[in-house]
Short mmCIF file of C-alpha atoms in Angstrom, two decimals:
data_model
loop_
_atom_site.label_atom_id
_atom_site.label_comp_id
_atom_site.label_asym_id
_atom_site.label_seq_id
_atom_site.Cartn_x
_atom_site.Cartn_y
_atom_site.Cartn_z
CA MET A 1 -28.71 -14.94 -27.31
CA PRO A 2 -26.80 -18.18 -26.56
CA LEU A 3 -25.33 -18.31 -23.05
CA LYS A 4 -21.74 -18.78 -24.25
CA LYS A 5 -21.95 -15.77 -26.55
CA LYS A 6 -23.43 -13.65 -23.77
CA ILE A 7 -20.64 -14.68 -21.39
CA ASN A 8 -17.98 -13.83 -24.00
CA GLU A 9 -19.50 -10.40 -24.59
CA LEU A 10 -19.66 -9.65 -20.88
CA SER A 11 -16.06 -10.83 -20.43
CA ARG A 12 -14.84 -8.45 -23.13
CA ALA A 13 -16.86 -5.61 -21.60
CA LEU A 14 -15.40 -6.46 -18.17
CA ASP A 15 -11.86 -6.17 -19.53
CA ASN A 16 -12.67 -2.73 -20.98
CA ALA A 17 -14.62 -1.27 -18.04
CA LYS A 18 -13.92 2.41 -17.29
CA SER A 19 -15.01 2.50 -13.63
CA TYR A 20 -15.33 0.17 -10.66
CA THR A 21 -19.12 0.55 -10.66
CA GLU A 22 -19.28 -0.61 -14.28
CA TRP A 23 -16.79 -3.42 -13.61
CA GLU A 24 -18.71 -4.62 -10.54
CA GLN A 25 -22.04 -4.67 -12.39
CA LEU A 26 -20.58 -6.66 -15.29
CA GLY A 27 -18.73 -9.03 -12.98
CA THR A 28 -21.84 -9.67 -10.89
CA GLU A 29 -23.85 -10.46 -14.02
CA LEU A 30 -21.14 -12.81 -15.23
CA ASP A 31 -21.08 -14.62 -11.88
CA ALA A 32 -24.83 -15.08 -12.03
CA LEU A 33 -24.71 -16.52 -15.58
CA ALA A 34 -21.90 -18.90 -14.59
CA GLY A 35 -23.79 -20.13 -11.52
CA LEU A 36 -21.21 -18.77 -9.11
CA ASP A 37 -23.86 -17.10 -6.97
CA LEU A 38 -24.66 -20.56 -5.61
CA TRP A 39 -20.99 -21.07 -4.71
CA LYS A 40 -21.03 -17.75 -2.78
CA LEU A 41 -24.16 -18.74 -0.84
CA ASP A 42 -22.74 -22.15 0.07
CA ASN A 43 -20.77 -21.54 3.28
CA THR A 44 -18.86 -24.80 3.17
CA SER A 45 -15.31 -24.99 1.83
CA ALA A 46 -12.09 -26.75 2.76
CA ASP A 47 -10.24 -23.46 2.27
CA TYR A 48 -11.41 -21.82 5.53
CA ASN A 49 -13.02 -22.57 8.89
CA TYR A 50 -16.60 -21.65 8.01
CA GLU A 51 -18.00 -23.08 11.26
CA LEU A 52 -15.86 -20.71 13.35
CA ILE A 53 -16.77 -17.69 11.19
CA ASN A 54 -20.49 -18.52 11.37
CA GLU A 55 -20.36 -18.97 15.15
CA ARG A 56 -18.67 -15.58 15.61
CA LEU A 57 -21.12 -13.89 13.23
CA VAL A 58 -24.20 -15.20 15.09
CA SER A 59 -22.72 -14.28 18.47
CA LEU A 60 -21.88 -10.68 17.51
CA ARG A 61 -25.21 -10.16 15.77
CA THR A 62 -27.16 -11.47 18.80
CA LEU A 63 -25.24 -9.36 21.32
CA GLN A 64 -25.77 -6.21 19.28
CA GLU A 65 -29.48 -6.85 18.67
CA LYS A 66 -30.01 -7.36 22.41
CA LYS A 67 -27.83 -4.30 23.17
CA GLN A 68 -25.68 -6.29 25.57
CA ILE A 69 -22.88 -3.78 25.15
CA PRO A 70 -20.41 -4.93 27.88
CA ALA A 71 -20.64 -8.50 26.55
CA LEU A 72 -20.26 -7.20 22.98
CA LEU A 73 -17.12 -5.30 23.98
CA ARG A 74 -15.61 -8.44 25.50
CA ALA A 75 -16.51 -10.51 22.44
CA LEU A 76 -14.84 -7.99 20.13
CA ARG A 77 -11.78 -7.52 22.33
CA GLU A 78 -11.10 -11.22 22.85
CA GLY A 79 -12.26 -12.68 19.55
CA LEU A 80 -11.20 -10.12 16.95
CA HIS A 81 -8.19 -11.51 15.10
CA HIS A 82 -6.83 -10.78 11.65
CA ASP A 83 -7.55 -13.49 9.06
CA LEU A 84 -9.82 -15.37 11.45
CA GLY A 85 -10.40 -18.93 10.26
CA ASN A 86 -8.15 -18.32 7.21
CA MET A 87 -10.90 -16.22 5.62
CA GLY A 88 -8.26 -14.26 3.69
CA ASN A 89 -7.12 -17.37 1.80
CA PRO A 90 -6.49 -16.21 -1.81
CA ARG A 91 -8.17 -19.38 -3.10
CA LEU A 92 -11.49 -18.00 -1.85
CA TYR A 93 -11.13 -15.00 -4.14
CA THR A 94 -10.26 -16.71 -7.43
CA HIS A 95 -13.58 -18.51 -8.02
CA ALA A 96 -15.84 -15.55 -8.76
CA ASN A 97 -15.25 -12.24 -10.49
CA VAL A 98 -16.78 -10.21 -7.66
CA GLY A 99 -16.56 -11.07 -3.98
CA THR A 100 -16.28 -14.39 -2.20
CA LYS A 101 -18.31 -16.50 0.21
CA LYS A 102 -21.27 -14.48 1.50
CA LEU A 103 -20.53 -15.72 5.01
CA ILE A 104 -17.16 -13.93 4.97
CA GLU A 105 -18.66 -10.72 3.64
CA ASP A 106 -21.46 -10.88 6.24
CA TYR A 107 -18.94 -11.45 9.06
CA VAL A 108 -16.73 -8.51 8.07
CA ALA A 109 -19.79 -6.27 7.69
CA GLN A 110 -21.14 -7.35 11.09
CA VAL A 111 -17.84 -6.67 12.86
CA CYS A 112 -17.68 -3.19 11.34
CA THR A 113 -21.33 -2.52 12.23
CA ALA A 114 -20.68 -3.63 15.82
CA LEU A 115 -17.58 -1.41 16.11
CA ASN A 116 -19.47 1.63 14.81
CA PHE A 117 -22.36 0.80 17.16
CA VAL A 118 -20.04 0.70 20.18
CA ALA A 119 -18.33 3.95 19.14
CA ALA A 120 -21.64 5.80 18.72
CA GLN A 121 -23.54 4.33 21.68
CA PRO A 122 -23.33 6.03 25.12
CA ILE A 123 -22.34 3.38 27.68
CA GLU A 124 -23.06 4.16 31.34
CA SER A 125 -20.57 1.69 32.77
CA ILE A 126 -17.68 2.82 30.51
CA SER A 127 -16.17 6.31 30.33
CA HIS A 128 -15.32 8.01 27.06
CA ASP A 129 -11.60 7.60 27.80
CA ASP A 130 -12.08 3.89 28.49
CA LYS A 131 -13.84 3.56 25.17
CA ILE A 132 -10.89 5.23 23.44
CA GLN A 133 -8.59 2.81 25.27
CA PHE A 134 -10.67 -0.12 23.98
CA PHE A 135 -10.25 0.98 20.36
CA GLU A 136 -6.54 1.69 20.82
CA ASN A 137 -5.87 -1.75 22.31
CA THR A 138 -8.07 -3.59 19.81
CA GLY A 139 -6.48 -1.75 16.88
CA ARG A 140 -3.00 -2.53 18.19
CA SER A 141 -3.73 -6.22 18.58
CA PHE A 142 -5.52 -6.46 15.22
CA GLY A 143 -2.88 -4.59 13.16
CA GLN A 144 -3.17 -2.57 9.97
CA PRO A 145 -2.46 -2.95 6.23
CA ALA A 146 0.43 -1.53 4.23
CA LEU A 147 0.73 -0.69 0.55
CA MET A 148 4.15 -1.40 -1.01
CA LEU A 149 4.96 0.19 -4.38
CA SER A 150 7.85 -1.22 -6.41
CA GLY A 151 10.29 0.54 -8.73
CA GLY A 152 9.92 0.55 -12.51
CA ALA A 153 10.75 4.00 -14.01
CA THR A 154 7.79 5.50 -15.94
CA LEU A 155 5.99 2.16 -15.57
CA GLY A 156 5.45 3.36 -11.99
CA LEU A 157 2.56 5.52 -13.23
CA PHE A 158 0.60 2.27 -12.86
CA HIS A 159 0.71 2.92 -9.08
CA ILE A 160 -1.51 5.97 -9.45
CA GLY A 161 -4.38 3.83 -10.75
CA VAL A 162 -3.97 1.40 -7.84
CA CYS A 163 -4.06 4.21 -5.27
CA LYS A 164 -7.07 5.81 -6.94
CA ALA A 165 -9.03 2.55 -7.01
CA LEU A 166 -8.25 1.83 -3.36
CA GLN A 167 -9.09 5.34 -2.15
CA GLU A 168 -12.43 5.35 -3.97
CA GLN A 169 -13.41 2.25 -1.98
CA GLY A 170 -12.08 3.63 1.32
CA LEU A 171 -9.30 1.02 1.33
CA LEU A 172 -6.13 3.08 0.83
CA PRO A 173 -3.79 2.09 3.70
CA LYS A 174 -2.26 4.67 6.02
CA VAL A 175 1.13 2.94 5.69
CA ILE A 176 2.66 3.31 2.22
CA SER A 177 6.18 2.37 1.15
CA GLY A 178 7.94 2.90 -2.14
CA SER A 179 11.27 2.42 -3.79
CA SER A 180 12.57 4.19 -6.91
CA ALA A 181 9.51 5.06 -9.05
CA GLY A 182 7.30 3.68 -6.28
CA ALA A 183 8.90 6.16 -3.88
CA ILE A 184 7.72 9.05 -6.08
CA MET A 185 4.13 7.84 -5.94
CA ALA A 186 4.27 7.05 -2.20
CA ALA A 187 5.62 10.53 -1.48
CA MET A 188 3.02 12.23 -3.66
CA VAL A 189 0.16 10.34 -2.02
CA GLY A 190 1.67 10.89 1.44
CA SER A 191 2.13 14.64 1.05
CA HIS A 192 -1.28 15.54 -0.44
CA SER A 193 -4.66 15.77 1.29
CA ASP A 194 -7.60 13.68 0.07
CA ASP A 195 -9.03 16.62 -1.88
CA GLU A 196 -5.65 17.30 -3.50
CA LEU A 197 -5.31 13.63 -4.44
CA GLU A 198 -8.51 13.73 -6.49
CA ALA A 199 -6.99 16.45 -8.68
CA MET A 200 -3.68 14.59 -8.82
CA TYR A 201 -5.35 11.37 -9.99
CA ASP A 202 -6.80 13.31 -12.93
CA GLY A 203 -3.31 14.49 -13.86
CA ASP A 204 -4.41 18.12 -14.27
CA HIS A 205 -1.79 19.45 -11.83
CA TRP A 206 0.92 17.00 -12.82
CA TYR A 207 4.24 18.66 -13.60
CA SER A 208 6.15 16.94 -16.39
CA ASP A 209 9.78 17.46 -17.44
CA ALA A 210 11.13 14.79 -15.09
CA TRP A 211 13.50 13.16 -17.53
CA ARG A 212 16.36 14.50 -19.61
CA TRP A 213 19.36 12.67 -21.03
CA GLN A 214 22.88 14.03 -20.58
CA SER A 215 25.79 13.69 -22.94
CA PRO A 216 27.43 10.23 -23.03
CA VAL A 217 30.66 11.87 -21.89
CA LYS A 218 29.10 12.87 -18.55
CA GLY A 219 27.71 9.39 -18.15
CA LEU A 220 31.09 7.80 -18.72
CA MET A 221 32.65 10.22 -16.23
CA GLY A 222 30.31 8.95 -13.50
CA GLU A 223 27.88 11.88 -13.51
CA GLY A 224 25.05 9.70 -14.83
CA PHE A 225 23.52 9.40 -18.28
CA ALA A 226 20.38 11.22 -17.07
CA ASP A 227 20.15 14.74 -15.60
CA GLN A 228 19.67 14.39 -11.84
CA LYS A 229 19.06 18.12 -11.34
CA GLN A 230 16.08 17.89 -13.71
CA LEU A 231 14.66 15.03 -11.66
CA GLU A 232 15.21 16.97 -8.42
CA THR A 233 13.26 19.96 -9.77
CA PHE A 234 10.44 17.62 -10.83
CA LEU A 235 10.29 16.01 -7.37
CA ARG A 236 10.29 19.29 -5.48
CA ARG A 237 7.44 20.62 -7.61
CA ASN A 238 5.29 17.53 -7.14
CA ILE A 239 6.12 16.59 -3.53
CA GLY A 240 6.88 19.95 -1.93
CA GLU A 241 9.45 20.97 0.68
CA TYR A 242 8.06 18.78 3.47
CA SER A 243 10.08 16.70 5.88
CA PHE A 244 8.78 13.22 6.68
CA GLU A 245 7.43 14.53 9.97
CA GLU A 246 5.67 17.47 8.28
CA ALA A 247 4.14 15.26 5.59
CA TYR A 248 2.73 12.91 8.23
CA ALA A 249 1.28 15.84 10.22
CA ARG A 250 -0.36 17.09 7.03
CA THR A 251 -1.97 13.84 5.82
CA GLY A 252 -1.78 11.23 8.59
CA ARG A 253 -0.10 8.84 6.16
CA HIS A 254 3.10 7.02 7.06
CA VAL A 255 5.31 7.48 4.00
CA ASN A 256 8.24 5.06 3.81
CA VAL A 257 11.06 5.41 1.27
CA THR A 258 13.80 2.80 0.84
CA VAL A 259 17.34 3.85 -0.01
CA SER A 260 20.43 1.70 -0.50
CA PRO A 261 23.93 2.66 0.66
CA VAL A 262 26.94 2.92 -1.62
CA HIS A 263 29.30 1.99 1.22
CA HIS A 264 29.30 -1.75 1.82
CA HIS A 265 29.47 -1.32 5.63
CA GLN A 266 26.05 0.36 5.65
CA LYS A 267 22.67 -1.35 5.35
CA ALA A 268 19.60 -0.37 3.35
CA ARG A 269 17.47 2.19 5.19
CA LEU A 270 13.74 2.70 5.44
CA MET A 271 13.14 6.43 5.83
CA ASN A 272 9.92 7.65 7.50
CA GLU A 273 8.69 10.05 10.20
CA LEU A 274 9.95 7.70 12.92
CA THR A 275 13.43 6.84 11.65
CA SER A 276 14.28 10.18 9.97
CA PRO A 277 11.63 12.79 10.90
CA TYR A 278 13.55 15.87 9.70
CA LEU A 279 14.78 14.41 6.43
CA LEU A 280 13.32 16.13 3.36
CA LEU A 281 10.91 13.81 1.59
CA TRP A 282 12.02 14.78 -1.92
CA SER A 283 15.66 14.18 -0.95
CA ALA A 284 14.97 10.58 0.09
CA VAL A 285 12.97 9.99 -3.09
CA LEU A 286 15.81 11.43 -5.22
CA ALA A 287 18.20 8.93 -3.63
CA SER A 288 15.73 6.06 -4.06
CA CYS A 289 15.51 6.93 -7.78
CA ALA A 290 19.29 7.05 -8.23
CA VAL A 291 19.59 3.94 -10.39
CA PRO A 292 23.31 3.14 -10.73
CA VAL A 293 24.77 4.30 -14.07
CA LEU A 294 21.69 6.43 -14.89
CA PHE A 295 22.15 8.73 -11.88
CA PRO A 296 25.04 9.37 -9.48
CA PRO A 297 24.66 8.56 -5.75
CA VAL A 298 22.90 11.16 -3.60
CA THR A 299 23.84 12.95 -0.37
CA LEU A 300 20.60 13.31 1.59
CA THR A 301 19.26 16.66 2.85
CA THR A 302 17.59 17.39 6.20
CA LYS A 303 16.16 20.42 8.03
CA ASN A 304 17.76 21.73 11.22
CA GLU A 305 15.83 23.26 14.13
CA HIS A 306 15.76 26.63 12.32
CA GLY A 307 14.39 25.18 9.09
CA ASP A 308 17.71 25.51 7.25
CA TYR A 309 18.77 22.75 4.86
CA MET A 310 21.76 20.63 5.94
CA PRO A 311 23.46 17.45 4.67
CA TYR A 312 22.17 14.28 6.36
CA MET A 313 25.04 11.91 7.22
CA PRO A 314 27.32 13.94 4.91
CA ARG A 315 29.91 11.17 4.54
CA GLU A 316 27.36 8.72 3.17
CA ARG A 317 25.84 8.49 -0.32
CA TRP A 318 22.72 6.59 -1.30
CA VAL A 319 21.23 4.97 -4.42
CA ASP A 320 18.16 3.17 -5.78
CA GLY A 321 16.07 1.71 -2.94
CA SER A 322 14.94 -1.29 -4.98
CA VAL A 323 18.55 -2.53 -5.18
CA LYS A 324 18.35 -4.10 -1.74
CA SER A 325 14.85 -3.55 -0.39
CA ASP A 326 12.13 -3.19 -3.02
CA LEU A 327 9.34 -4.37 -0.70
CA PRO A 328 10.43 -3.84 2.97
CA ARG A 329 7.99 -6.20 4.71
CA GLU A 330 9.78 -6.95 7.99
CA ARG A 331 10.71 -3.35 8.78
CA LEU A 332 7.13 -2.18 8.20
CA MET A 333 5.81 -4.95 10.45
CA HIS A 334 8.05 -3.86 13.31
CA LEU A 335 7.52 -0.11 12.97
CA PHE A 336 3.81 0.11 12.18
CA ASN A 337 2.22 -3.13 13.40
CA VAL A 338 1.36 -4.18 9.84
CA ASN A 339 -0.64 -7.40 9.62
CA TYR A 340 -0.76 -7.84 5.85
CA PHE A 341 0.69 -6.38 2.69
CA ILE A 342 -0.68 -5.16 -0.62
CA ALA A 343 2.27 -5.41 -3.01
CA VAL A 344 2.17 -3.54 -6.32
CA GLN A 345 4.86 -4.83 -8.66
CA VAL A 346 5.75 -3.14 -11.97
CA ASN A 347 9.48 -3.82 -12.30
CA PRO A 348 10.08 -4.88 -15.94
CA HIS A 349 12.54 -7.60 -14.90
CA ILE A 350 10.04 -9.12 -12.44
CA VAL A 351 6.52 -8.86 -13.91
CA PRO A 352 7.12 -11.18 -16.92
CA PHE A 353 8.07 -13.99 -14.51
CA MET A 354 5.25 -13.52 -11.99
CA GLU A 355 2.40 -15.99 -11.70
CA SER A 356 -1.27 -15.33 -11.03
CA ASP A 357 -2.65 -16.22 -7.58
CA LYS A 358 -4.62 -19.07 -9.11
CA LYS A 359 -1.56 -20.64 -10.74
CA ARG A 360 0.81 -19.89 -7.85
CA LEU A 361 -1.48 -21.55 -5.30
CA GLU A 362 -2.63 -24.53 -7.33
CA LYS A 363 -2.32 -27.93 -5.70
CA ARG A 364 -2.19 -30.13 -8.80
CA LEU A 365 0.42 -32.84 -8.44
CA MET A 366 1.60 -32.24 -12.03
CA SER A 367 2.61 -28.66 -11.14
CA TRP A 368 5.00 -29.72 -8.36
CA PRO A 369 8.11 -30.51 -10.47
CA GLN A 370 8.04 -27.15 -12.28
CA ARG A 371 7.52 -25.22 -9.04
CA ALA A 372 10.27 -27.18 -7.28
CA VAL A 373 12.74 -26.41 -10.10
CA ARG A 374 11.87 -22.70 -9.97
CA GLU A 375 12.50 -22.52 -6.21
CA GLU A 376 15.75 -24.50 -6.50
CA LEU A 377 17.13 -22.26 -9.25
CA LYS A 378 16.19 -19.14 -7.29
CA PHE A 379 17.84 -20.47 -4.11
CA HIS A 380 21.13 -21.45 -5.77
CA GLY A 381 21.22 -18.34 -7.96
CA ALA A 382 20.89 -16.10 -4.90
CA GLY A 383 23.65 -18.07 -3.17
CA VAL A 384 26.06 -17.61 -6.09
CA MET A 385 25.38 -13.87 -6.32
CA ASN A 386 25.79 -13.48 -2.57
CA PHE A 387 29.21 -15.13 -2.76
CA LEU A 388 30.36 -13.07 -5.75
CA ARG A 389 29.35 -9.72 -4.24
CA SER A 390 31.38 -10.52 -1.10
CA GLN A 391 34.49 -11.09 -3.25
CA VAL A 392 34.32 -7.96 -5.44
CA SER A 393 35.87 -4.73 -4.13
CA ASN A 394 35.17 -2.55 -7.18
CA GLU A 395 32.27 -0.22 -6.29
CA ALA A 396 30.43 -0.35 -9.63
CA GLY A 397 30.83 -4.14 -9.89
CA ARG A 398 29.64 -4.67 -6.34
CA GLN A 399 26.56 -2.49 -6.91
CA LEU A 400 25.63 -4.53 -9.99
CA LEU A 401 26.07 -7.80 -8.09
CA ASP A 402 24.08 -6.38 -5.17
CA HIS A 403 21.28 -5.63 -7.61
CA ALA A 404 21.45 -9.13 -9.12
CA TYR A 405 21.40 -10.72 -5.65
CA ALA A 406 18.43 -8.59 -4.56
CA ILE A 407 16.46 -9.60 -7.65
CA LEU A 408 16.89 -13.28 -6.80
CA ALA A 409 16.62 -13.07 -3.00
CA GLN A 410 13.73 -10.67 -2.49
CA ARG A 411 10.10 -11.67 -2.08
CA TYR A 412 7.96 -9.93 -4.69
CA TYR A 413 4.53 -11.16 -3.67
CA GLY A 414 2.36 -9.71 -0.91
CA ASP A 415 -0.69 -11.14 0.82
CA VAL A 416 -2.43 -9.38 -2.05
CA THR A 417 -0.36 -8.78 -5.19
CA ILE A 418 -1.33 -6.32 -7.92
CA ALA A 419 0.63 -6.27 -11.17
CA PRO A 420 0.04 -5.68 -14.89
CA SER A 421 -1.36 -8.80 -16.52
CA HIS A 422 1.46 -8.67 -19.08
CA TYR A 423 3.94 -6.28 -20.67
CA THR A 424 3.89 -5.38 -24.35
CA PHE A 425 6.27 -3.41 -26.54
CA GLU A 426 4.11 -0.37 -25.80
CA HIS A 427 4.99 -0.59 -22.09
CA PHE A 428 8.73 -0.81 -22.72
CA ARG A 429 8.51 2.05 -25.20
CA HIS A 430 7.12 4.25 -22.45
CA MET A 431 9.54 3.04 -19.79
CA LEU A 432 12.09 5.86 -20.01
CA SER A 433 9.80 8.42 -21.62
CA GLU A 434 8.52 11.70 -20.20
CA PRO A 435 5.40 11.11 -17.99
CA ASN A 436 2.94 13.31 -19.93
CA LYS A 437 -0.87 13.49 -19.44
CA GLU A 438 -1.58 10.86 -22.11
CA ARG A 439 0.77 8.30 -20.53
CA TRP A 440 -0.54 9.22 -17.10
CA GLU A 441 -4.13 8.33 -18.07
CA TRP A 442 -3.06 5.21 -19.99
CA PHE A 443 -1.15 3.74 -17.03
CA ARG A 444 -3.69 4.94 -14.47
CA LEU A 445 -6.52 3.01 -16.13
CA GLN A 446 -4.36 -0.13 -16.27
CA GLY A 447 -3.65 0.22 -12.55
CA GLU A 448 -7.35 0.61 -11.79
CA ARG A 449 -8.34 -2.42 -13.88
CA ALA A 450 -5.70 -4.58 -12.21
CA THR A 451 -6.93 -3.49 -8.76
CA TRP A 452 -10.70 -3.98 -9.18
CA PRO A 453 -10.55 -7.83 -9.13
CA LYS A 454 -8.59 -7.61 -5.85
CA ILE A 455 -11.03 -5.29 -4.05
CA GLY A 456 -12.99 -8.15 -2.47
CA MET A 457 -9.88 -9.73 -0.97
CA ILE A 458 -8.48 -6.37 0.17
CA ARG A 459 -11.78 -5.45 1.80
CA ALA A 460 -11.92 -8.77 3.67
CA HIS A 461 -8.40 -8.13 4.93
CA SER A 462 -8.55 -4.43 5.75
CA HIS A 463 -12.11 -3.18 6.28
CA ILE A 464 -12.06 -4.07 9.98
CA SER A 465 -8.74 -2.30 10.65
CA GLN A 466 -9.92 0.75 8.71
CA THR A 467 -13.12 0.84 10.78
CA LEU A 468 -11.11 0.60 14.02
CA THR A 469 -9.00 3.56 12.89
CA ASP A 470 -12.05 5.63 11.87
CA CYS A 471 -13.89 4.94 15.15
CA LEU A 472 -10.84 5.90 17.19
CA ALA A 473 -10.41 9.12 15.22
CA ARG A 474 -14.07 10.07 15.82
CA LEU A 475 -13.85 9.37 19.53
CA GLU A 476 -10.62 11.35 19.91
CA LYS A 477 -12.20 14.26 18.06
CA GLN A 478 -15.20 14.17 20.39
CA ARG A 479 -12.89 14.11 23.43
CA ASP A 480 -10.89 17.09 22.16
CA ARG A 481 -14.10 19.01 21.41
CA ARG A 482 -15.38 18.38 24.94
CA ARG A 483 -12.11 19.55 26.46
CA ASP A 484 -12.20 22.72 24.37
CA ASP A 485 -15.80 23.37 25.47
CA GLN A 486 -14.85 22.85 29.12
CA LEU A 487 -11.91 25.24 28.79
CA ARG A 488 -14.09 27.89 27.16
CA SER A 489 -16.74 27.44 29.83
CA ALA A 490 -14.19 27.73 32.63
CA SER A 491 -12.71 30.82 30.99
CA SER A 492 -16.17 32.41 30.70
CA ARG A 493 -16.94 31.72 34.37
CA ALA A 494 -13.63 33.22 35.41
CA ALA A 495 -14.27 36.31 33.30
CA GLY A 496 -17.78 36.64 34.81
CA LYS A 497 -16.42 36.50 38.36
CA ALA A 498 -13.81 39.13 37.56
CA THR A 499 -16.53 41.45 36.18
CA ALA A 500 -18.72 40.92 39.26
CA LEU A 501 -15.96 42.05 41.68
CA PRO A 502 -16.47 45.57 43.13
CA GLN A 503 -14.35 48.22 41.45
#
């Protein structure tokens, strides 16, 4: 078979892959046929500091092989930095279908091997508590990833495929934020255990009936054109009656939900177990889904010390989180020590205008004028909307201008950005439709296929931080088990002495 025909067949099969294993096999074969294996083996590139990466790799490998553990600890503690030598540069992940420079993959693998080695190896000169302190300090200085899920109504079902693909590769971040439809998915992932998530990804336990239109009269009277009570029932069935604090205790995931205030003297809020621990998760999601005109503003609900439901800030009402803070980067950085962001964008007014990483990062001189015009229009457009919203006192008009300003002013790309390749009429037809099992599976597969090409870049960014977290969890579990054993032993000795006393 001619090479070109073979490549075309493999490319079509790659686009229609049903699993990551199948996609990876096809992509690897395509890379081999295109000669990209040689590019991966060639360490040199102007896009990263390959000499620094190679030096660190050899040093760590040598120290581990010689079991020079104190020196290995110092090398990891002092030299472990996120995106070392610019190895996370997106340009390095647009050449091949699968993976990047082998040097980068070898370095990340070696760091993770060294961390697991240190965690498992008994070290005479270092106590177990000191080892825990090492992983805590190293993890804090290195940082962790965050997954940010945008709004987009029923198009948000795309997020499920992204989460599924990441979890299957052990790359689902502990920090997850969402606004509007993204808030639903963030809350569902953040309130279910890993075993429960597997069933949820299949859609077998998915409760439908989320969407129901109301009469136009109610909409015109300010009650919303869609039934908010129906949406509330849907959220409570799928998320549960957990507060943010309870959801975190259950799963260990930091769920973050953005909500926007109706009152112009308030600012957008990021709700999580730190900022609003007793707030009911479904209540925050309901507010984040309250798209102006479709739904009325929401008064949030919290639990008091007795577990009774109470209004949260009863004088305030809240609406769609994507209005002012679709992807809350800075707040997540400050609260959770996030070092990079995986942004998942499905908003129908954003995706058609997004560019691929390859096009967005191109250096061709001929692309400069077009890119300069785009940035200039965005800058001046945001300025005009910012001025207009400060002059309008009407609540509905100000909310619409706020939304317009946010669209122009917000940053929609992450360090890694996952989005549908394009939108068709079929997508828009589903946008305000009931999320049934068929749509669930259709969107989920699209989310998975859009995520698979990004796995290599995400792994290079996050595998080290995930390993740090896993090692720390294992060590803390061992410490707790030892303490329990010591307490039981002490209790047994005390009981034995009491029995031995003369009656």
